[in-house]
Amino acid sequence: MTPNTLRFPVQDAALSLAAVPSSPRFEHHEEPFGIGEDRPRLSWQVATGIPGWVQTAYELQLGPDEASLTSYGRTETREQLLQPWPAPPLASRQRVAVRVRVWGSGGDAPSEWSPVAYVEAGLLNAADWQAAMIRPAWDEASDANEPAARLSRTFEVAGPVASARLYASAHGVYVAHINGRRVGRDILTPGWTSYHHRLRYQSYDVTEYLRPGTNVIGLEFADGWWRGNLGFQEKRNTYGNRTAVIAQLEMTDAGGAVSMIGSGASWLAGRGPVLSADLYDGETFDARLRNRGWAEAGAAGAATGTLQPAVVVDGFDPAVLVAPDGPPVRATDELQVKAVLGTPSGKTILDFGQNLVGRVRFTVSGAAGTEVVLRHAEVLEHGELGVRPLRVAKQTDRYILRGDSGGETWEPEYTIHGFRYVEVSGWPGELDPGAFTAVVIHSELVRTGTFECSEPMLNQLHANVVWGMRGNFVDVPTDCPQRNERLGWTGDFQIFAATASFLYRIPGFTTSWLKDLAAEQGTDGPPPLVVPEVVAEKPPFPDRPVMAAWGDAAVLVPWVLYQRTGDPAFLRRQLPGMMAWLEAAAQAAGPELQFEHGFQFGDWLDPAAPPDAPGDARTPWQLVAQAYLVYSAAVAGEAAGLLGQDTEAERLRELSARSRAVFRKRYVDDGRLRPSTQTAYAVALRFGLLEPAEHPAAAARLADTVEADGYRIATGFVGTPLVCDALSDEGHATAAYRLLLQTECPSWLYSVTMGATTIWERWDSMLPDGSINEGEMTSFNHYALGAVADWMHRSVAGLAPAEPGYRKLAIRPRPGGGLAWAAARHETPYGEAAVRWELAGQEFSLAVTVPAGCTAAVYLPDGGTTGVEVGSGTHSFSCALPATAVPSSAAEGAREPVFQP
């Protein structure tokens, strides 16, 4: 500590001194309704102003309702997360009320009871399904976008309904209706999974939809991912060439009697107003047919041929139906038109001011038969709609007016687009920008993390990362949301998982994706490049290639989720896939564990790569593959050890050690990397490939390399998430900040200077003259390179987990780059953690909030070597910085452990 340095924490008491537990959460569900677990684990947070409070015990009460609760005794433990279900397993359809109270340090009295939370099981067994998968009987070509079909039936309800549940799914995407009302807010249900392994169903409380007398239930459904255009190889019918639905309506009257309406051959099929619907091409809707195709027409409709009997799909096994793990896709926001633009060719374009994913709702008046056409794109090129990056995806919606005198409002149902700009044609009369609304659509994840600082451009960069995640987390973590691709690339999610887990609560979402990864991977071999797997087994890729950084998602995504949530189930479920991947990677490396021949993506999209050859990186793919084998084998060994698999743990550690020796022999010479690229040094420093004594020289060479590159980015997918950490953790935070704050291309802020509102796929997706990069693969909404935000959270603001689940925080801000202040907040599993620092001259001040039940190690940037340990509560610190450059984290003894993402 320097003589003029002051280091002291001050406890603030903003909260009540009582401990108040929150309502329990069930597994990782946001809405615990229709869940698939019969013994859901329970978690809760505690709010209290008691300094350093830690839980010592808890008591759970469960019962059929709030008035009939049974205690399951006091449990002595400090654990608040994912505690075992204490009662008998849930039965299908069973609803249970749960509440909790806690004891904590500082007193013997229990807390007040938490508010009650309800959980309801879905259909847990295949035998619970008394419905059939059905489809229309008519012939369909299926080699082009088909009209949406409707299946429905009428039924009688004798009297008041006490409760009613609808369980439904589809081959395709569907919307349920009861008595003319759309059921729920979910969009593109049942979502996209590895359908032949796992087909999700949805559960809806539809009590209020029903009425005594005649009722009508109907499902409208379209191609979706099942048989629509899917992938970049112009494929259709990926999962099947016919769409179909299954629905089961269960009604309970006041006396407890249950009646059921299940989909079957008695249902009637018809065609409605959706003439075509495709996720890539868009939707065409003829409003003149709005009320056709439903069973309201009854026998008259069947007699005139408007409706036809349904047929049962042969061979459908309800065992494939599973309850959702994560939240549904829903509309989450709405944006208004920012400007109306005229193009050089005379077209009219709406600018919504933000690159987003969703669709446009509008209200229009005009003559029947008038067709309004909307074309969507992310950018303008020389004043015109920039559609070339869409490749063959049309992103075009068409609406044919009914001619209603009072106006007509429409929003597509079975498509989404990636866009900022919308070209409008066919509009009757004068165009009113107020008639249009952009509806933002993605998985309804809970926002958990924020970042801001004194530099507006960094705030815009962070906003771009958030919007990029929103646009691409649509049921699966897609690479892009606009062109004919939109696939769950494993490498993209692997490098972004830590950033994503800070910004939003993603455990349920990721649980589903990892289950699909495991199902697609099977018991041996590498996982597919995309999950769900839809890339054809033909060029450009060999069948199931070993692809470092992409295949490593099988290891590193569950590891990140374990670190950020504290849930070992991520490791337990995925450990077989981890070992299968590493076995495949080791076999590909050969007996000497040395990668030589073949093709891998490597440091994909190195800015030096030509537009038509994005894999031609300065760092050879062999180095990347070797480094990942070392790192992932070590991580998997750690995971196996945590799970008590000691034999496997030792085998994986030995694999890591052998591969590390190969890496060092081939690529390291006295701490110098061959080749001397930013990515090579970044992976060597971050993946534990160098000896401790080699770190200072290697980090200095990395800093020299970054300087020689003009503080411009010289990394692709592999190096980009690592390079700032590799610099700042080794005493070169100044170089990391200069890299972060660079505005010349290639850099993170170049796209910001070009007006970007999301992260681009390429560093130069748009050239300085406003031309789109000539590469065939160019997206303006690709979250992967936004993984730098994780470093901004952990190092610029200084908020990071030190133990799994944030049970202990590492507060280690690294001021620099001319920033006057920075702040971050994150809703950890235990509650909100927050950091804010300010720098005035050499005077540094810091405010830290630690959730109840947690501790933090606080490292001030004054050259001190020991962190200050604090408990829960709000604390203030201050110190005087040395009159030198930005302090080095190496001097703080703050190098992050190799296994801490």
Short mmCIF file of C-alpha atoms in Angstrom, two decimals, residues 355 357 378-379 386 388-391 418-419 468 471-472 478-486 492 605 717 751 756 758-766 772-785:
data_model
loop_
_atom_site.label_atom_id
_atom_site.label_comp_id
_atom_site.label_asym_id
_atom_site.label_seq_id
_atom_site.Cartn_x
_atom_site.Cartn_y
_atom_site.Cartn_z
CA ASN A 355 -31.88 -3.26 -35.96
CA VAL A 357 -36.01 -9.05 -34.80
CA GLU A 378 -31.10 -4.48 -41.84
CA VAL A 379 -29.29 -1.75 -43.74
CA GLY A 386 -29.81 -3.58 -48.71
CA ARG A 388 -28.06 -8.76 -50.89
CA PRO A 389 -27.00 -10.08 -47.44
CA LEU A 390 -30.34 -11.90 -47.21
CA ARG A 391 -29.21 -14.28 -49.95
CA GLY A 418 -34.30 -9.24 -38.93
CA PHE A 419 -34.60 -5.60 -39.92
CA GLY A 468 -27.82 -8.63 -30.85
CA GLY A 471 -32.51 -10.76 -31.87
CA ASN A 472 -30.74 -14.10 -31.91
CA THR A 478 -28.96 -18.48 -33.62
CA ASP A 479 -26.03 -16.97 -35.47
CA CYS A 480 -28.11 -14.41 -37.39
CA PRO A 481 -31.81 -13.58 -37.69
CA GLN A 482 -32.28 -12.43 -41.27
CA ARG A 483 -30.75 -14.50 -44.08
CA ASN A 484 -31.41 -18.13 -45.00
CA GLU A 485 -29.48 -19.53 -42.04
CA ARG A 486 -30.55 -18.60 -38.49
CA ASP A 492 -21.07 -18.77 -31.56
CA LEU A 605 -13.39 -14.20 -39.53
CA PHE A 717 -13.99 -15.82 -33.30
CA SER A 751 -19.35 -0.28 -36.38
CA ALA A 756 -24.63 0.18 -36.00
CA THR A 758 -26.27 -4.45 -33.20
CA ILE A 759 -22.99 -6.38 -33.46
CA TRP A 760 -21.87 -7.22 -36.99
CA GLU A 761 -20.75 -10.61 -38.27
CA ARG A 762 -17.65 -9.13 -39.90
CA TRP A 763 -15.51 -6.34 -38.58
CA ASP A 764 -16.17 -4.60 -41.89
CA SER A 765 -19.66 -5.80 -42.76
CA MET A 766 -20.16 -2.28 -44.08
CA ILE A 772 -21.87 -3.72 -47.99
CA ASN A 773 -18.93 -6.11 -47.71
CA GLU A 774 -18.74 -8.09 -50.94
CA GLY A 775 -18.52 -11.41 -49.11
CA GLU A 776 -21.43 -13.78 -49.65
CA MET A 777 -21.67 -14.18 -45.86
CA THR A 778 -22.42 -10.80 -44.32
CA SER A 779 -24.77 -10.18 -41.41
CA PHE A 780 -25.44 -7.03 -39.43
CA ASN A 781 -26.75 -8.88 -36.39
CA HIS A 782 -24.31 -11.54 -35.19
CA TYR A 783 -23.69 -11.56 -31.45
CA ALA A 784 -20.45 -13.56 -31.32
CA LEU A 785 -17.92 -10.73 -31.57
#
